[in-house]
CSV table of C-alpha atoms in Angstrom, one decimal:
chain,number,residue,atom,x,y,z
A,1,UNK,CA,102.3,102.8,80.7
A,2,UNK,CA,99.2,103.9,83.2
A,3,UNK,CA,99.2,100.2,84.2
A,4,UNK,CA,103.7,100.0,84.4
A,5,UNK,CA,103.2,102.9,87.1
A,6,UNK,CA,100.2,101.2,89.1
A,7,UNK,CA,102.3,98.4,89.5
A,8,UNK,CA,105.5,100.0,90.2
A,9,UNK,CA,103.9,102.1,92.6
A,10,UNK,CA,102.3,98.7,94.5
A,11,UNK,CA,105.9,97.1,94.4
A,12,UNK,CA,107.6,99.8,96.6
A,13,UNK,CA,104.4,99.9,98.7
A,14,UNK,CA,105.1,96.3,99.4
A,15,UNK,CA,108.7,96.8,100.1
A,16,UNK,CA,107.7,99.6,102.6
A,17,UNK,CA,105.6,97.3,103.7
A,18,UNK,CA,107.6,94.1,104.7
A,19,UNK,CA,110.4,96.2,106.2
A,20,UNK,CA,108.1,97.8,108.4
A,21,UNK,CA,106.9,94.8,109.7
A,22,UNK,CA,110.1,93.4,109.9
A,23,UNK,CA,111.1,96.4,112.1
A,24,UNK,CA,108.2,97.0,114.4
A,25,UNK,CA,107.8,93.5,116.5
A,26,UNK,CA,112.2,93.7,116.8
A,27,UNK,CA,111.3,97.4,118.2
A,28,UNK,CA,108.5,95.7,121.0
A,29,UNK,CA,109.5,94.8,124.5
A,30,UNK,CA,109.6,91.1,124.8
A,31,UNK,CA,111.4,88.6,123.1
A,32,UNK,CA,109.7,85.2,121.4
A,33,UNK,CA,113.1,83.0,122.5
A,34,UNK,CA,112.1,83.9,126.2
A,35,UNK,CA,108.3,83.2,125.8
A,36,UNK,CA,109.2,79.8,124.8
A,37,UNK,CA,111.7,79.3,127.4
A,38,UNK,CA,109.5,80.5,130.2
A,39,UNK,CA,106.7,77.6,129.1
A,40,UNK,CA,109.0,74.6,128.6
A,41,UNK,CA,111.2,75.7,131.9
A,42,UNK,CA,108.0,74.7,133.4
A,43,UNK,CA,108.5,71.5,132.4
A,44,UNK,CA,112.0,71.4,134.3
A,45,UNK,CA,115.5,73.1,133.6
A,46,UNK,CA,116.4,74.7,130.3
A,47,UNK,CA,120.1,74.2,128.9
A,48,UNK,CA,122.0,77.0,127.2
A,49,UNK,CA,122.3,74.8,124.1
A,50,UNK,CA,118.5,75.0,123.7
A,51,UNK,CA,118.6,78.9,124.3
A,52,UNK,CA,121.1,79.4,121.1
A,53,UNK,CA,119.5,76.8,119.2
A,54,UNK,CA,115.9,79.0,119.7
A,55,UNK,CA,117.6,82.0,119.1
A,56,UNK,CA,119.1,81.1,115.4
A,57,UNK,CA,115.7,79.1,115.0
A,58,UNK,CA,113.3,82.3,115.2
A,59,UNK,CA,115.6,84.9,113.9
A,60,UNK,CA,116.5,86.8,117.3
A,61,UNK,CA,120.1,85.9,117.4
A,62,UNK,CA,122.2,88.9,119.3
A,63,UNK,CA,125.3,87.9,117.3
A,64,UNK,CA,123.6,89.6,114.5
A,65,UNK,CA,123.0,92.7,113.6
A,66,UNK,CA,119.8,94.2,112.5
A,67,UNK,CA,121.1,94.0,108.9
A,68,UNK,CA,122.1,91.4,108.7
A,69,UNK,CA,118.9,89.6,110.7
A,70,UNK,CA,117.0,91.8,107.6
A,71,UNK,CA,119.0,90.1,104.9
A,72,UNK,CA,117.9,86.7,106.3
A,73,UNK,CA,114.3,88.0,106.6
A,74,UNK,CA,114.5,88.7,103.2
A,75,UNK,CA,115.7,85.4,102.3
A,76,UNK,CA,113.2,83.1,104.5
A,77,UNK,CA,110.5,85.5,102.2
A,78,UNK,CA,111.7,84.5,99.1
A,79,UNK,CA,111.8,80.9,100.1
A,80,UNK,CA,108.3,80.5,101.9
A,81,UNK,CA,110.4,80.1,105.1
A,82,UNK,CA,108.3,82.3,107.9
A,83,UNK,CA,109.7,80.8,110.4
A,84,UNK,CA,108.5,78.7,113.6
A,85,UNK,CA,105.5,79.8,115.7
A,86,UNK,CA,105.8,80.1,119.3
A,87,UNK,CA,102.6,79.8,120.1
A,88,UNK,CA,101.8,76.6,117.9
A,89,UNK,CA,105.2,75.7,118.3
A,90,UNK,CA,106.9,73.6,116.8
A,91,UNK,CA,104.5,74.4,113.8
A,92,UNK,CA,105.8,76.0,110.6
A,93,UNK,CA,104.1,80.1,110.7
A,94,UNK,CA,103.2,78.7,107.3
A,95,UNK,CA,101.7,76.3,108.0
A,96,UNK,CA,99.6,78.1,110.9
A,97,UNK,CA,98.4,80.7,108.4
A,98,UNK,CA,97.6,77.9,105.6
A,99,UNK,CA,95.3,76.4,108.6
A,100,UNK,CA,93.4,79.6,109.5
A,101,UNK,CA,92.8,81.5,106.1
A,102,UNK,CA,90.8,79.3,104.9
A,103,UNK,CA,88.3,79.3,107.7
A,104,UNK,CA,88.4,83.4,107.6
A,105,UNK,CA,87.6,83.4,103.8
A,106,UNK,CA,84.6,81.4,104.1
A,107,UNK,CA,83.1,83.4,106.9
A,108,UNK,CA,84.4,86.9,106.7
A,109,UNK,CA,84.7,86.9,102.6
A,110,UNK,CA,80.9,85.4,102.4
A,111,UNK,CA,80.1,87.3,104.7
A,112,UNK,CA,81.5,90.7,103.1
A,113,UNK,CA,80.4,90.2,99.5
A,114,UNK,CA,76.9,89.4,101.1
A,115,UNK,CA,76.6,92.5,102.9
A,116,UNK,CA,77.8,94.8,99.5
A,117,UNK,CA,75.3,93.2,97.8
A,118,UNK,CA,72.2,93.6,99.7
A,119,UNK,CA,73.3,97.0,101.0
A,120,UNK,CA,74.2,98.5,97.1
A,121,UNK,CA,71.0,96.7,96.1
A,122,UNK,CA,68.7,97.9,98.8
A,123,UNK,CA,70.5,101.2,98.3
A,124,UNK,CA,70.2,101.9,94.6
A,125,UNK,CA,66.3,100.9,95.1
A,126,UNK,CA,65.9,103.5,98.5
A,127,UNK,CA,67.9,106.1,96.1
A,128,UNK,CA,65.6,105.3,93.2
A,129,UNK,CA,63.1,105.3,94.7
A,130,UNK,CA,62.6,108.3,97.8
A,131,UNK,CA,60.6,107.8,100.6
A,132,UNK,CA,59.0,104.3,100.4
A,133,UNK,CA,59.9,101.4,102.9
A,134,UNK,CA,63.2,101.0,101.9
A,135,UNK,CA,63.8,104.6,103.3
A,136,UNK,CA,62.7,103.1,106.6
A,137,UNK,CA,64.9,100.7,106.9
A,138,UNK,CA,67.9,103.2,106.9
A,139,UNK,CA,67.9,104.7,110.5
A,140,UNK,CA,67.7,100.6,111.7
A,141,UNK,CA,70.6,99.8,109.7
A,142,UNK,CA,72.5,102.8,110.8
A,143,UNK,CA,72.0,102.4,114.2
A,144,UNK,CA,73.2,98.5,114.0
A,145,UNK,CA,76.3,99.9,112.1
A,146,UNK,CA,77.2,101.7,115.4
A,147,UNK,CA,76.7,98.7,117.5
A,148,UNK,CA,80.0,97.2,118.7
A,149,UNK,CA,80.7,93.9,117.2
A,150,UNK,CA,81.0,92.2,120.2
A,151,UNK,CA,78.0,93.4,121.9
A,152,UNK,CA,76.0,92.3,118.7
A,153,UNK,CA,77.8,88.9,119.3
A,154,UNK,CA,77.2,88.4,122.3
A,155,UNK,CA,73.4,89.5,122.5
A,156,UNK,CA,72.9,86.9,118.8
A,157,UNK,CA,75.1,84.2,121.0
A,158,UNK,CA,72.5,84.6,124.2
A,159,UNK,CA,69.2,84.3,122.7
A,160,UNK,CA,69.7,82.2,119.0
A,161,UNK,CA,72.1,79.8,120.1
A,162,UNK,CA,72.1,79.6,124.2
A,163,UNK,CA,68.3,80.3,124.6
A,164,UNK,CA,67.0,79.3,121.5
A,165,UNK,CA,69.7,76.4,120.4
A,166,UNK,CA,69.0,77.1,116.9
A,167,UNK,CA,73.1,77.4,116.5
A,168,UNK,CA,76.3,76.6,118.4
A,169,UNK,CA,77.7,78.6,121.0
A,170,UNK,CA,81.6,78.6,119.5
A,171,UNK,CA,83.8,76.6,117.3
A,172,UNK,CA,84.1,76.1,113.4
A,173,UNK,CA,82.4,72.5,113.1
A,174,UNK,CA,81.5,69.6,115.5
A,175,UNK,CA,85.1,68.1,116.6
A,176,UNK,CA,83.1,65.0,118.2
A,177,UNK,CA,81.2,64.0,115.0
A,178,UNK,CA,82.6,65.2,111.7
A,179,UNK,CA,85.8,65.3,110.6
A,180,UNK,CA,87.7,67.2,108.2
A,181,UNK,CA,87.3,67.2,104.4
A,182,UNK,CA,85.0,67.1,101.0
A,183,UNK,CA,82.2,65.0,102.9
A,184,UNK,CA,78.5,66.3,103.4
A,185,UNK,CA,78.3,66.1,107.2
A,186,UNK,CA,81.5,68.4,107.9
A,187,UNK,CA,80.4,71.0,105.6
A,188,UNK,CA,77.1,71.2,107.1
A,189,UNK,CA,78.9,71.5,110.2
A,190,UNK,CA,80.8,73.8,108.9
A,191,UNK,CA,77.9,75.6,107.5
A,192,UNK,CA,75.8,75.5,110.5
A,193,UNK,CA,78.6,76.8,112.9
A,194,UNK,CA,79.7,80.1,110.1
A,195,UNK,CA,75.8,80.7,110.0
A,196,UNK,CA,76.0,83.1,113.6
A,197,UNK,CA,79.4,84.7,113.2
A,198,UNK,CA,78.5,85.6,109.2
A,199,UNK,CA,75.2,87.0,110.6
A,200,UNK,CA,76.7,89.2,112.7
A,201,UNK,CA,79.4,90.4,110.3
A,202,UNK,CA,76.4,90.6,107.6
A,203,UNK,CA,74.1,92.8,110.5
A,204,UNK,CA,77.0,95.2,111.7
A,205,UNK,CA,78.0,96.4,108.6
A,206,UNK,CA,75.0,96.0,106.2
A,207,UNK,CA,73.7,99.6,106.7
A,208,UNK,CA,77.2,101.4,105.5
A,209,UNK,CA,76.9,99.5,102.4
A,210,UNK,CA,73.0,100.8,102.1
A,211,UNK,CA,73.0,104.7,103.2
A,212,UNK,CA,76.1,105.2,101.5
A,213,UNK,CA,75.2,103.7,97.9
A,214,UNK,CA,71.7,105.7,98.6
A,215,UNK,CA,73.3,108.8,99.3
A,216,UNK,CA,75.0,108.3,96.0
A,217,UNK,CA,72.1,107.4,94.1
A,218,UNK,CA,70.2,110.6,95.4
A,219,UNK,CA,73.0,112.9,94.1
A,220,UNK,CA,73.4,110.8,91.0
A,221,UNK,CA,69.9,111.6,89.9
A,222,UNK,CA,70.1,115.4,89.5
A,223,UNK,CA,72.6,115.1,87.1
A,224,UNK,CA,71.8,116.5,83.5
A,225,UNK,CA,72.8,113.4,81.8
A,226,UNK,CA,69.9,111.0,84.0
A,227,UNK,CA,67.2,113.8,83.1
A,228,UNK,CA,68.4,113.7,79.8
A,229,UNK,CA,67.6,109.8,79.1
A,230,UNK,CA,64.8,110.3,80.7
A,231,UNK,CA,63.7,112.6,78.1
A,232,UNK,CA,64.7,109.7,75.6
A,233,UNK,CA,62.0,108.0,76.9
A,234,UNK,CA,64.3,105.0,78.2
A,235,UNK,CA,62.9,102.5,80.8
A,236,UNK,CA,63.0,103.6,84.6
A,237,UNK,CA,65.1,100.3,85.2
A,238,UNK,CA,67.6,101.0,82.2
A,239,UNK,CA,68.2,104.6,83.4
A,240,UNK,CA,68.3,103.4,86.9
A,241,UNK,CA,71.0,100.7,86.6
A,242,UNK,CA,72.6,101.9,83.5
A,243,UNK,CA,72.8,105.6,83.9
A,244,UNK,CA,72.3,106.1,87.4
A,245,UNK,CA,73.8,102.8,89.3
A,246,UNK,CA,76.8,102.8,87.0
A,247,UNK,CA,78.3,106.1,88.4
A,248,UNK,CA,77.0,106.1,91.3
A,249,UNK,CA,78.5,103.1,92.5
A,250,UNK,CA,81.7,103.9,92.0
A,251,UNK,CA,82.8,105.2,95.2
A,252,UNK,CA,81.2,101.2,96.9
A,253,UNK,CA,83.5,99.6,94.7
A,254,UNK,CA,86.3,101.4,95.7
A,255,UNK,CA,85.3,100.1,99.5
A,256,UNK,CA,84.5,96.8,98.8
A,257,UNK,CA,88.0,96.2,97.0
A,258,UNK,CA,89.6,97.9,100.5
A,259,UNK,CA,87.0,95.1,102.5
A,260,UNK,CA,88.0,92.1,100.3
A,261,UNK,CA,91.8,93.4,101.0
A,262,UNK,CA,90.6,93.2,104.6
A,263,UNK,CA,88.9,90.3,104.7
A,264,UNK,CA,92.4,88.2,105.2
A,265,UNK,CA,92.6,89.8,108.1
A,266,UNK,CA,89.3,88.2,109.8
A,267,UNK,CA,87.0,89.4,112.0
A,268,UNK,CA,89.2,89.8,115.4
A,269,UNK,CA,86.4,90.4,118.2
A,270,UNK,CA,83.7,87.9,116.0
A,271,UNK,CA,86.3,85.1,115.9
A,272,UNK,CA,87.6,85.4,119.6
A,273,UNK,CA,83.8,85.9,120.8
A,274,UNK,CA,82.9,82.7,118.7
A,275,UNK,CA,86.1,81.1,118.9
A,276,UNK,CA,86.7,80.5,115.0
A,277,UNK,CA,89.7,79.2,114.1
A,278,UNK,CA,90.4,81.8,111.8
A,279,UNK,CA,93.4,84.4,111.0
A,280,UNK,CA,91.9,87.4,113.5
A,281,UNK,CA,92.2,84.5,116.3
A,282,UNK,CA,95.6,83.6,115.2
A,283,UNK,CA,96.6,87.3,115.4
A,284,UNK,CA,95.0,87.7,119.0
A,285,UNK,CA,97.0,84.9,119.8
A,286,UNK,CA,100.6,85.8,118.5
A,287,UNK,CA,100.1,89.5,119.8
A,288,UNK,CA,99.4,87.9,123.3
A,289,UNK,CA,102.4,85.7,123.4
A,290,UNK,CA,105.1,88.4,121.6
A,291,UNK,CA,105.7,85.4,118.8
A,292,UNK,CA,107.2,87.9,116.4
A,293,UNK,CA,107.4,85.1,113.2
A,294,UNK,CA,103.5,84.6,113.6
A,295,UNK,CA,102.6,88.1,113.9
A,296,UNK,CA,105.5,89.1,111.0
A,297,UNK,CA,103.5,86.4,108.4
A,298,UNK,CA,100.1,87.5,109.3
A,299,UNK,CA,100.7,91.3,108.7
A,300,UNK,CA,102.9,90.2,105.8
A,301,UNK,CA,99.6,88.4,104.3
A,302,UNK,CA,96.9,90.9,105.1
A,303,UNK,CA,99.5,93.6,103.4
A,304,UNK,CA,99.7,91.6,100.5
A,305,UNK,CA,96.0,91.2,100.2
A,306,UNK,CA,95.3,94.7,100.9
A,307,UNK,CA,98.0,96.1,98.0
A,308,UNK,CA,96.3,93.1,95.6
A,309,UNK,CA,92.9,94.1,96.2
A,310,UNK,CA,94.0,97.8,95.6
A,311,UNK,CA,95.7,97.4,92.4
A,312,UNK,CA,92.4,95.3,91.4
A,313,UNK,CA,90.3,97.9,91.8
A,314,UNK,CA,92.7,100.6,90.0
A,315,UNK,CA,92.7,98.5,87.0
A,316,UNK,CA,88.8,98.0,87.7
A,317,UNK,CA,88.2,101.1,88.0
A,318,UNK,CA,89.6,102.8,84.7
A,319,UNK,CA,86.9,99.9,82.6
A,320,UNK,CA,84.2,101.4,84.4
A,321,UNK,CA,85.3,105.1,84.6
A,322,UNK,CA,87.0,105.6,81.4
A,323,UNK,CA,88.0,109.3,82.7
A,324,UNK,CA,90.3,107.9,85.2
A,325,UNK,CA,92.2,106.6,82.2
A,326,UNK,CA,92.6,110.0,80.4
A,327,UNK,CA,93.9,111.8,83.4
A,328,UNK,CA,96.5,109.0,84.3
Protein backbone atom coordinates (compact mmCIF):
# COMPACT_ATOMS: atom_id res chain seq x y z
CA UNK A 1 0.00 0.00 0.00
CA UNK A 2 2.98 2.40 1.21
CA UNK A 3 4.59 1.61 -2.23
CA UNK A 4 0.69 1.99 -4.37
CA UNK A 5 0.85 5.71 -2.90
CA UNK A 6 4.66 6.48 -3.68
CA UNK A 7 3.90 5.64 -7.06
CA UNK A 8 0.58 7.28 -7.39
CA UNK A 9 1.91 10.26 -6.02
CA UNK A 10 5.05 10.20 -8.74
CA UNK A 11 2.35 9.71 -11.58
CA UNK A 12 0.43 12.98 -10.96
CA UNK A 13 3.87 14.67 -10.35
CA UNK A 14 4.70 13.66 -13.80
CA UNK A 15 1.52 14.81 -15.28
CA UNK A 16 2.12 18.16 -13.54
CA UNK A 17 5.04 17.92 -14.97
CA UNK A 18 4.62 17.51 -18.75
CA UNK A 19 1.83 19.96 -18.84
CA UNK A 20 3.93 22.51 -17.47
CA UNK A 21 6.41 22.15 -19.88
CA UNK A 22 4.00 21.92 -22.45
CA UNK A 23 2.71 25.36 -21.30
CA UNK A 24 5.68 27.40 -20.50
CA UNK A 25 7.80 27.62 -23.94
CA UNK A 26 3.91 28.27 -25.81
CA UNK A 27 3.76 31.23 -23.02
CA UNK A 28 7.63 32.72 -24.21
CA UNK A 29 7.97 35.44 -26.79
CA UNK A 30 9.27 34.01 -29.89
CA UNK A 31 8.04 31.47 -32.06
CA UNK A 32 10.39 28.21 -33.39
CA UNK A 33 8.41 28.43 -37.13
CA UNK A 34 9.98 32.07 -37.36
CA UNK A 35 13.50 31.09 -36.20
CA UNK A 36 13.63 28.70 -38.88
CA UNK A 37 12.24 30.97 -41.41
CA UNK A 38 14.51 33.80 -40.54
CA UNK A 39 17.84 31.28 -41.31
CA UNK A 40 16.67 29.60 -44.57
CA UNK A 41 15.22 33.20 -45.87
CA UNK A 42 18.81 33.80 -45.82
CA UNK A 43 19.24 31.46 -48.32
CA UNK A 44 16.64 33.32 -50.62
CA UNK A 45 12.73 33.79 -50.49
CA UNK A 46 10.47 31.70 -48.29
CA UNK A 47 6.95 30.52 -49.77
CA UNK A 48 3.79 30.45 -47.73
CA UNK A 49 3.44 26.78 -48.40
CA UNK A 50 6.73 26.15 -46.41
CA UNK A 51 5.35 28.55 -43.56
CA UNK A 52 2.17 26.16 -43.00
CA UNK A 53 3.98 23.11 -43.67
CA UNK A 54 6.56 24.35 -40.51
CA UNK A 55 3.78 25.32 -38.58
CA UNK A 56 1.81 21.73 -38.51
CA UNK A 57 5.41 20.19 -38.48
CA UNK A 58 6.51 21.67 -34.93
CA UNK A 59 3.20 21.96 -33.31
CA UNK A 60 2.60 25.88 -33.54
CA UNK A 61 -0.27 25.87 -35.82
CA UNK A 62 -2.71 29.03 -35.09
CA UNK A 63 -5.64 27.04 -36.43
CA UNK A 64 -5.53 25.25 -33.21
CA UNK A 65 -6.30 25.91 -30.15
CA UNK A 66 -4.27 25.32 -27.11
CA UNK A 67 -6.31 22.13 -26.41
CA UNK A 68 -6.35 20.86 -28.86
CA UNK A 69 -2.32 21.56 -29.68
CA UNK A 70 -2.19 19.68 -25.82
CA UNK A 71 -4.12 16.68 -27.12
CA UNK A 72 -1.52 16.24 -29.88
CA UNK A 73 1.34 16.87 -27.34
CA UNK A 74 0.01 14.19 -25.57
CA UNK A 75 -0.17 11.99 -28.40
CA UNK A 76 3.48 12.60 -30.02
CA UNK A 77 4.46 11.54 -26.04
CA UNK A 78 2.88 8.44 -26.18
CA UNK A 79 4.30 7.64 -29.50
CA UNK A 80 8.09 8.81 -29.01
CA UNK A 81 7.24 11.52 -31.51
CA UNK A 82 9.10 14.88 -29.85
CA UNK A 83 8.98 16.48 -32.66
CA UNK A 84 11.65 18.23 -35.15
CA UNK A 85 14.56 20.33 -33.75
CA UNK A 86 15.14 23.74 -35.06
CA UNK A 87 18.29 24.07 -34.17
CA UNK A 88 19.50 20.55 -35.56
CA UNK A 89 16.95 20.76 -37.97
CA UNK A 90 15.75 18.55 -39.76
CA UNK A 91 16.84 16.13 -36.99
CA UNK A 92 14.22 14.12 -34.93
CA UNK A 93 14.36 15.97 -30.93
CA UNK A 94 14.73 12.29 -30.38
CA UNK A 95 17.10 11.70 -31.93
CA UNK A 96 19.13 14.90 -30.71
CA UNK A 97 18.66 13.84 -27.10
CA UNK A 98 19.66 9.98 -27.95
CA UNK A 99 22.99 11.73 -29.35
CA UNK A 100 23.80 13.89 -26.17
CA UNK A 101 22.80 11.75 -23.10
CA UNK A 102 25.04 9.44 -23.53
CA UNK A 103 28.04 11.72 -23.49
CA UNK A 104 26.47 13.58 -20.22
CA UNK A 105 26.14 10.19 -18.34
CA UNK A 106 29.61 9.26 -18.86
CA UNK A 107 31.00 12.54 -17.63
CA UNK A 108 28.60 14.12 -15.28
CA UNK A 109 27.19 10.51 -13.82
CA UNK A 110 31.10 9.36 -13.31
CA UNK A 111 31.73 12.20 -12.34
CA UNK A 112 28.84 12.46 -9.49
CA UNK A 113 29.09 8.97 -8.03
CA UNK A 114 32.93 9.75 -7.79
CA UNK A 115 32.51 12.76 -5.86
CA UNK A 116 29.76 10.92 -3.16
CA UNK A 117 32.13 8.50 -2.73
CA UNK A 118 35.21 10.09 -1.81
CA UNK A 119 33.42 12.96 0.00
CA UNK A 120 31.07 10.27 2.29
CA UNK A 121 34.27 8.28 2.68
CA UNK A 122 36.64 11.06 3.61
CA UNK A 123 33.69 12.32 5.64
CA UNK A 124 32.79 9.37 7.78
CA UNK A 125 36.72 9.00 8.44
CA UNK A 126 37.09 13.14 9.43
CA UNK A 127 33.70 12.43 11.59
CA UNK A 128 35.35 9.29 13.08
CA UNK A 129 37.98 10.46 13.58
CA UNK A 130 38.14 14.56 15.02
CA UNK A 131 40.84 16.60 14.47
CA UNK A 132 43.52 14.73 12.39
CA UNK A 133 44.36 15.61 8.59
CA UNK A 134 41.25 14.79 7.24
CA UNK A 135 39.82 17.75 9.41
CA UNK A 136 42.21 19.92 7.38
CA UNK A 137 41.20 19.24 4.28
CA UNK A 138 37.64 20.57 5.04
CA UNK A 139 38.07 24.50 4.91
CA UNK A 140 40.01 23.57 1.18
CA UNK A 141 37.19 21.70 0.01
CA UNK A 142 34.74 24.21 1.19
CA UNK A 143 36.21 26.98 -0.22
CA UNK A 144 36.47 25.05 -3.85
CA UNK A 145 32.66 24.29 -3.26
CA UNK A 146 32.09 28.10 -3.46
CA UNK A 147 34.15 28.56 -6.53
CA UNK A 148 32.06 29.14 -9.67
CA UNK A 149 32.19 26.33 -12.03
CA UNK A 150 33.27 28.22 -14.80
CA UNK A 151 36.03 30.07 -13.22
CA UNK A 152 37.31 26.62 -11.93
CA UNK A 153 37.10 25.67 -15.69
CA UNK A 154 38.63 28.04 -17.03
CA UNK A 155 41.67 28.44 -14.57
CA UNK A 156 42.05 23.88 -15.04
CA UNK A 157 41.62 24.73 -18.98
CA UNK A 158 44.67 27.58 -18.86
CA UNK A 159 47.33 25.86 -17.06
CA UNK A 160 46.69 21.64 -17.44
CA UNK A 161 45.61 21.71 -20.92
CA UNK A 162 46.80 25.21 -22.68
CA UNK A 163 50.12 25.55 -20.59
CA UNK A 164 50.78 22.25 -19.66
CA UNK A 165 49.09 20.18 -22.75
CA UNK A 166 48.53 17.34 -20.46
CA UNK A 167 44.63 17.50 -21.88
CA UNK A 168 42.64 19.04 -24.69
CA UNK A 169 41.28 22.35 -24.73
CA UNK A 170 37.42 21.29 -25.81
CA UNK A 171 35.60 18.61 -27.54
CA UNK A 172 34.44 14.91 -26.54
CA UNK A 173 37.14 12.85 -28.61
CA UNK A 174 39.63 13.63 -31.45
CA UNK A 175 37.24 14.10 -34.71
CA UNK A 176 40.54 14.02 -36.96
CA UNK A 177 41.78 10.56 -35.71
CA UNK A 178 39.15 8.29 -34.08
CA UNK A 179 35.96 7.65 -34.96
CA UNK A 180 32.93 6.52 -33.24
CA UNK A 181 32.31 3.16 -31.68
CA UNK A 182 33.47 -0.01 -29.39
CA UNK A 183 37.25 0.42 -30.60
CA UNK A 184 40.31 1.14 -28.15
CA UNK A 185 41.50 4.40 -29.69
CA UNK A 186 38.03 6.34 -29.52
CA UNK A 187 37.50 5.47 -26.00
CA UNK A 188 40.79 6.62 -25.02
CA UNK A 189 39.82 9.60 -26.75
CA UNK A 190 36.98 9.64 -25.22
CA UNK A 191 38.57 9.05 -21.94
CA UNK A 192 41.26 11.54 -22.26
CA UNK A 193 38.99 14.43 -23.41
CA UNK A 194 36.05 13.58 -20.05
CA UNK A 195 39.33 13.49 -17.87
CA UNK A 196 39.20 17.80 -17.39
CA UNK A 197 35.55 18.43 -17.38
CA UNK A 198 35.00 15.27 -14.77
CA UNK A 199 37.85 16.91 -12.73
CA UNK A 200 36.26 19.93 -12.37
CA UNK A 201 32.80 18.56 -11.69
CA UNK A 202 34.62 15.99 -9.17
CA UNK A 203 36.69 19.40 -7.47
CA UNK A 204 33.61 21.80 -7.28
CA UNK A 205 31.39 19.76 -5.52
CA UNK A 206 33.63 17.14 -3.58
CA UNK A 207 33.67 19.23 -0.31
CA UNK A 208 29.52 19.27 0.09
CA UNK A 209 29.72 15.60 -0.12
CA UNK A 210 32.62 15.61 2.77
CA UNK A 211 31.56 18.43 5.44
CA UNK A 212 28.11 17.43 5.18
CA UNK A 213 28.48 13.43 5.77
CA UNK A 214 31.13 14.77 8.62
CA UNK A 215 28.79 16.93 10.22
CA UNK A 216 26.50 13.89 10.36
CA UNK A 217 28.99 11.61 11.66
CA UNK A 218 29.91 14.08 14.57
CA UNK A 219 26.22 14.24 15.71
CA UNK A 220 25.80 10.54 15.07
CA UNK A 221 28.37 9.62 17.63
CA UNK A 222 26.72 11.08 20.81
CA UNK A 223 23.97 9.05 20.33
CA UNK A 224 23.26 6.46 23.23
CA UNK A 225 22.97 3.61 20.93
CA UNK A 226 26.96 4.17 19.39
CA UNK A 227 28.17 4.48 23.28
CA UNK A 228 26.26 1.62 23.89
CA UNK A 229 28.19 -0.88 21.40
CA UNK A 230 30.92 0.56 22.39
CA UNK A 231 30.43 -0.76 25.76
CA UNK A 232 29.83 -4.24 23.94
CA UNK A 233 33.25 -4.05 23.22
CA UNK A 234 32.58 -4.13 19.27
CA UNK A 235 35.40 -3.12 16.81
CA UNK A 236 36.01 0.76 16.20
CA UNK A 237 35.39 -0.09 12.37
CA UNK A 238 32.08 -2.25 13.05
CA UNK A 239 30.63 0.53 15.19
CA UNK A 240 31.89 3.12 12.79
CA UNK A 241 30.38 1.74 9.60
CA UNK A 242 27.68 -0.31 11.04
CA UNK A 243 26.28 1.83 13.88
CA UNK A 244 27.46 5.08 13.14
CA UNK A 245 27.80 5.35 8.97
CA UNK A 246 24.51 3.59 8.59
CA UNK A 247 22.40 6.43 10.05
CA UNK A 248 24.27 8.92 9.54
CA UNK A 249 24.36 8.72 5.99
CA UNK A 250 21.10 8.86 5.37
CA UNK A 251 20.44 12.37 4.78
CA UNK A 252 23.74 11.88 1.55
CA UNK A 253 21.65 9.40 0.12
CA UNK A 254 18.81 11.29 -0.09
CA UNK A 255 21.11 13.94 -2.16
CA UNK A 256 22.86 11.78 -4.24
CA UNK A 257 19.42 10.11 -5.56
CA UNK A 258 18.38 14.20 -6.20
CA UNK A 259 22.18 14.42 -8.14
CA UNK A 260 21.81 11.14 -10.12
CA UNK A 261 18.10 12.69 -10.96
CA UNK A 262 20.22 15.68 -12.06
CA UNK A 263 22.74 14.27 -13.68
CA UNK A 264 20.49 13.98 -17.17
CA UNK A 265 20.55 17.38 -17.03
CA UNK A 266 24.53 17.80 -17.58
CA UNK A 267 26.70 20.15 -16.41
CA UNK A 268 25.52 23.48 -18.43
CA UNK A 269 28.59 26.07 -17.80
CA UNK A 270 31.30 22.71 -17.81
CA UNK A 271 29.90 21.56 -21.14
CA UNK A 272 29.62 25.06 -22.91
CA UNK A 273 33.22 26.07 -21.31
CA UNK A 274 34.61 22.64 -22.77
CA UNK A 275 32.30 22.29 -25.49
CA UNK A 276 30.98 18.61 -24.68
CA UNK A 277 28.49 17.52 -26.72
CA UNK A 278 26.28 16.70 -24.00
CA UNK A 279 22.50 17.48 -22.89
CA UNK A 280 23.45 20.92 -20.81
CA UNK A 281 24.94 22.09 -24.38
CA UNK A 282 21.91 20.88 -26.19
CA UNK A 283 19.81 22.89 -23.67
CA UNK A 284 21.98 26.14 -24.04
CA UNK A 285 21.47 25.73 -27.48
CA UNK A 286 17.57 25.22 -27.79
CA UNK A 287 17.00 28.06 -25.10
CA UNK A 288 19.10 30.43 -27.48
CA UNK A 289 17.29 29.65 -30.65
CA UNK A 290 13.46 29.57 -28.91
CA UNK A 291 13.20 25.75 -30.57
CA UNK A 292 10.34 24.89 -28.20
CA UNK A 293 10.30 20.75 -29.28
CA UNK A 294 14.09 20.57 -28.11
CA UNK A 295 13.69 22.42 -25.01
CA UNK A 296 10.04 20.53 -24.38
CA UNK A 297 12.04 16.82 -24.70
CA UNK A 298 14.95 17.95 -22.63
CA UNK A 299 12.92 19.18 -19.64
CA UNK A 300 10.60 16.33 -20.30
CA UNK A 301 13.75 13.88 -19.72
CA UNK A 302 15.45 15.49 -16.86
CA UNK A 303 11.80 15.53 -15.12
CA UNK A 304 11.49 12.01 -15.72
CA UNK A 305 14.90 11.32 -14.31
CA UNK A 306 14.43 13.52 -11.45
CA UNK A 307 10.81 11.74 -10.31
CA UNK A 308 12.72 8.14 -11.11
CA UNK A 309 15.61 8.86 -9.06
CA UNK A 310 13.09 10.10 -6.33
CA UNK A 311 10.95 7.28 -6.11
CA UNK A 312 14.33 5.13 -5.94
CA UNK A 313 15.41 6.52 -3.12
CA UNK A 314 11.83 6.43 -1.29
CA UNK A 315 11.75 2.84 -1.81
CA UNK A 316 15.62 2.84 -0.76
CA UNK A 317 15.15 4.57 1.89
CA UNK A 318 12.42 2.55 3.96
CA UNK A 319 15.33 -0.90 3.53
CA UNK A 320 17.66 1.15 5.26
CA UNK A 321 15.46 3.13 7.67
CA UNK A 322 12.88 0.73 8.66
CA UNK A 323 11.07 3.68 10.69
CA UNK A 324 10.10 5.40 7.52
CA UNK A 325 8.02 2.31 6.86
CA UNK A 326 6.04 2.32 10.13
CA UNK A 327 5.05 5.88 9.89
CA UNK A 328 3.96 5.57 6.07
Amino acid sequence: MHLLRKIGFYLIALWAAVTLNFLIPRLLPGNPVDTLIGKLSQQGPVSPGLRKALNALFGTNSNENLWQQYVGYLNGLVHGNFGVSVTYFPTPVIDVIGQAIPWTLGLVGLSTVIAALLGIALGTFAGWRRGTWVDSLIPGTTILQSVPYFWLALILVYFLASMLGWFPLSGGYDVNSTTPGLSGDFIGSVIRYGTLPALTIVISSIGGWLLGMRNMMVSTLSDDYVATAEAKGLSPIRVMITYAARNAVLPSITGFAISLGFVVAGSLVTEKVFSYPGIGNALLDAVSNNDYALMQGLFLVITVAVLAANLIVDIFYGFIDPRTRSRA
